[in-house]
């Protein structure tokens, strides 16, 4: 069904609705007054982390408290260098797969409550680095390949957390898209690619979300380390109107002078380059003035003032977190993320009954798996629910047996065999890229199981794509369960049993092989020709990662490179089916409203994720064939219909213009594509925009 709408004489406005930070003029005046009372030594102490590597420096005589920070994006991981127990929420990629803004907001709020309970004022999350390749060891912390989806979900996370009075830290700025040699591999990208793909989530967090802090990344960007780059910090981040706290990632500073002039305010976890003797020598020689210290201190204190940290106690308050609410949040969020990739012969949902044996086997079946590094959280005793735990808790009507190894006689008689495999904190983690293939022992397990039965449901824990080619055609169902947190076992059991229909959608393109992803030809770093010579300092990059795909990362490259993915961006099955109809486009404010009806044509209630892509007909510059610009998720009862309305503003029709160094509406004709994934388009409409 096609509709046509003409929009004329619509003046260009900013791509993002400017909301600014929460810092006011009064906050800056207060900060400046405090800095005016600080000694030189206090200023130097104040711009570096202190106690336990996760605290700011307090100045009691001025009423400035020392504030605790903590990892990470999935829960409160630590107090200083001491790991603690806390509510463990699903990983970022799992919640991104929910395509549910409210789920992400609830996670931000839940972590915020836990932070207050433990006396933490600044949380080091969310992480929003764009997914380029399945190999990045930290993909599980992030929100996928699309800047619009990532930005919308990051905004919800930040709002949820900061509404609880806890400062969020968006990270890692910028282009930290692989973990291999992350201190030395320089991300080489052009201006348009950075602004269209890798900056938008950060910019939305600053301009719309009022995020409290930004963390610079380890890697160099176009040859200069991010934490020492005035181009990145002053020329981009500060140019967006950001006046808040910018901190380095842990041990990501390499030069005292470069740190001082970069625009980064706080060196973490301690003063490695921000040492008194180094800084005083630069001051005495006139290389810098004390004003550079004042600027940093004012930025930090302005942020503290805006969040009320200078006006109220920052001690731990156990009453700030309701354990029952946290557990319920962890469950509801975990329920939204699993993606059903395959369901041949409708083997799922499983059927209960004493005669229907459900066999469970695999290394992850009775373990609470997660990614490693700052995303790891230690749940409270007795709170972690494994897959096997969740299935057992379905009740006496379910016959579930955990196998230590494949037993042919059990496999043959089982109504279904669940094989739980994937990665864990040792094989997918911060600081290292990971393998694309599952471990050999897991492949052997799958070979042995499928030799005796084809009634196999494979559950995979992973932060991204993996190699399923050796076994995908030998099994009936595949579920991507990510790292689902402490309630993951209960949530997945609800889905497997049919208590709830799966509703997750892929937040990245599942190409089907590593080489099918066009990015992969540029992912492996190339050597620096000056490495090992006098022309390259020891901390200079020894390698380059060229972003040769430009703006055509992920699904944006499907048509451009002519590659068909195995499972497209936005894909995911449910236990129901949906029909789309009655599309309309109408002028609304600064843009258009896209409306359409979705009817549940199946037999069970399920959630549908409706996606709106914008496709330029004859763009003035080379652009992707389609880009996600709107989405919504709704529960629909069987036989019922829901009307979706999604607003598209000027940003939906804009590109980054390198001539003017800003966003520009590309006036012309567009198709509005409405569907269930980037490749499954159910309706389309036509608009003429900006003329």
Coordinates of C-alpha atoms in Angstrom, one line a residue, residues 19-20 28 46 81 115 155 170 177 190 254 275 413-414 418 440 454 479 495 586 603 648:
X19 CA 18.1 20.5 25.8
X20 CA 21.6 21.3 27.1
X28 CA 29.1 27.5 37.3
X46 CA 41.3 17.5 42.4
X81 CA 38.8 -2.2 44.3
X115 CA 24.2 2.8 43.5
X155 CA 18.8 8.3 26.5
X170 CA 28.4 7.7 28.7
X177 CA 35.0 -0.5 18.3
X190 CA 36.4 10.4 8.0
X254 CA 50.1 9.3 28.4
X275 CA 51.3 14.8 39.2
X413 CA 13.3 -40.6 24.1
X414 CA 13.3 -36.9 24.9
X418 CA 18.0 -28.1 25.1
X440 CA 35.6 -27.1 19.9
X454 CA 16.9 -33.6 15.7
X479 CA 17.7 -18.8 20.7
X495 CA 9.7 -18.2 27.0
X586 CA 0.6 13.4 7.7
X603 CA -3.4 -17.5 18.5
X648 CA 9.9 11.7 11.9

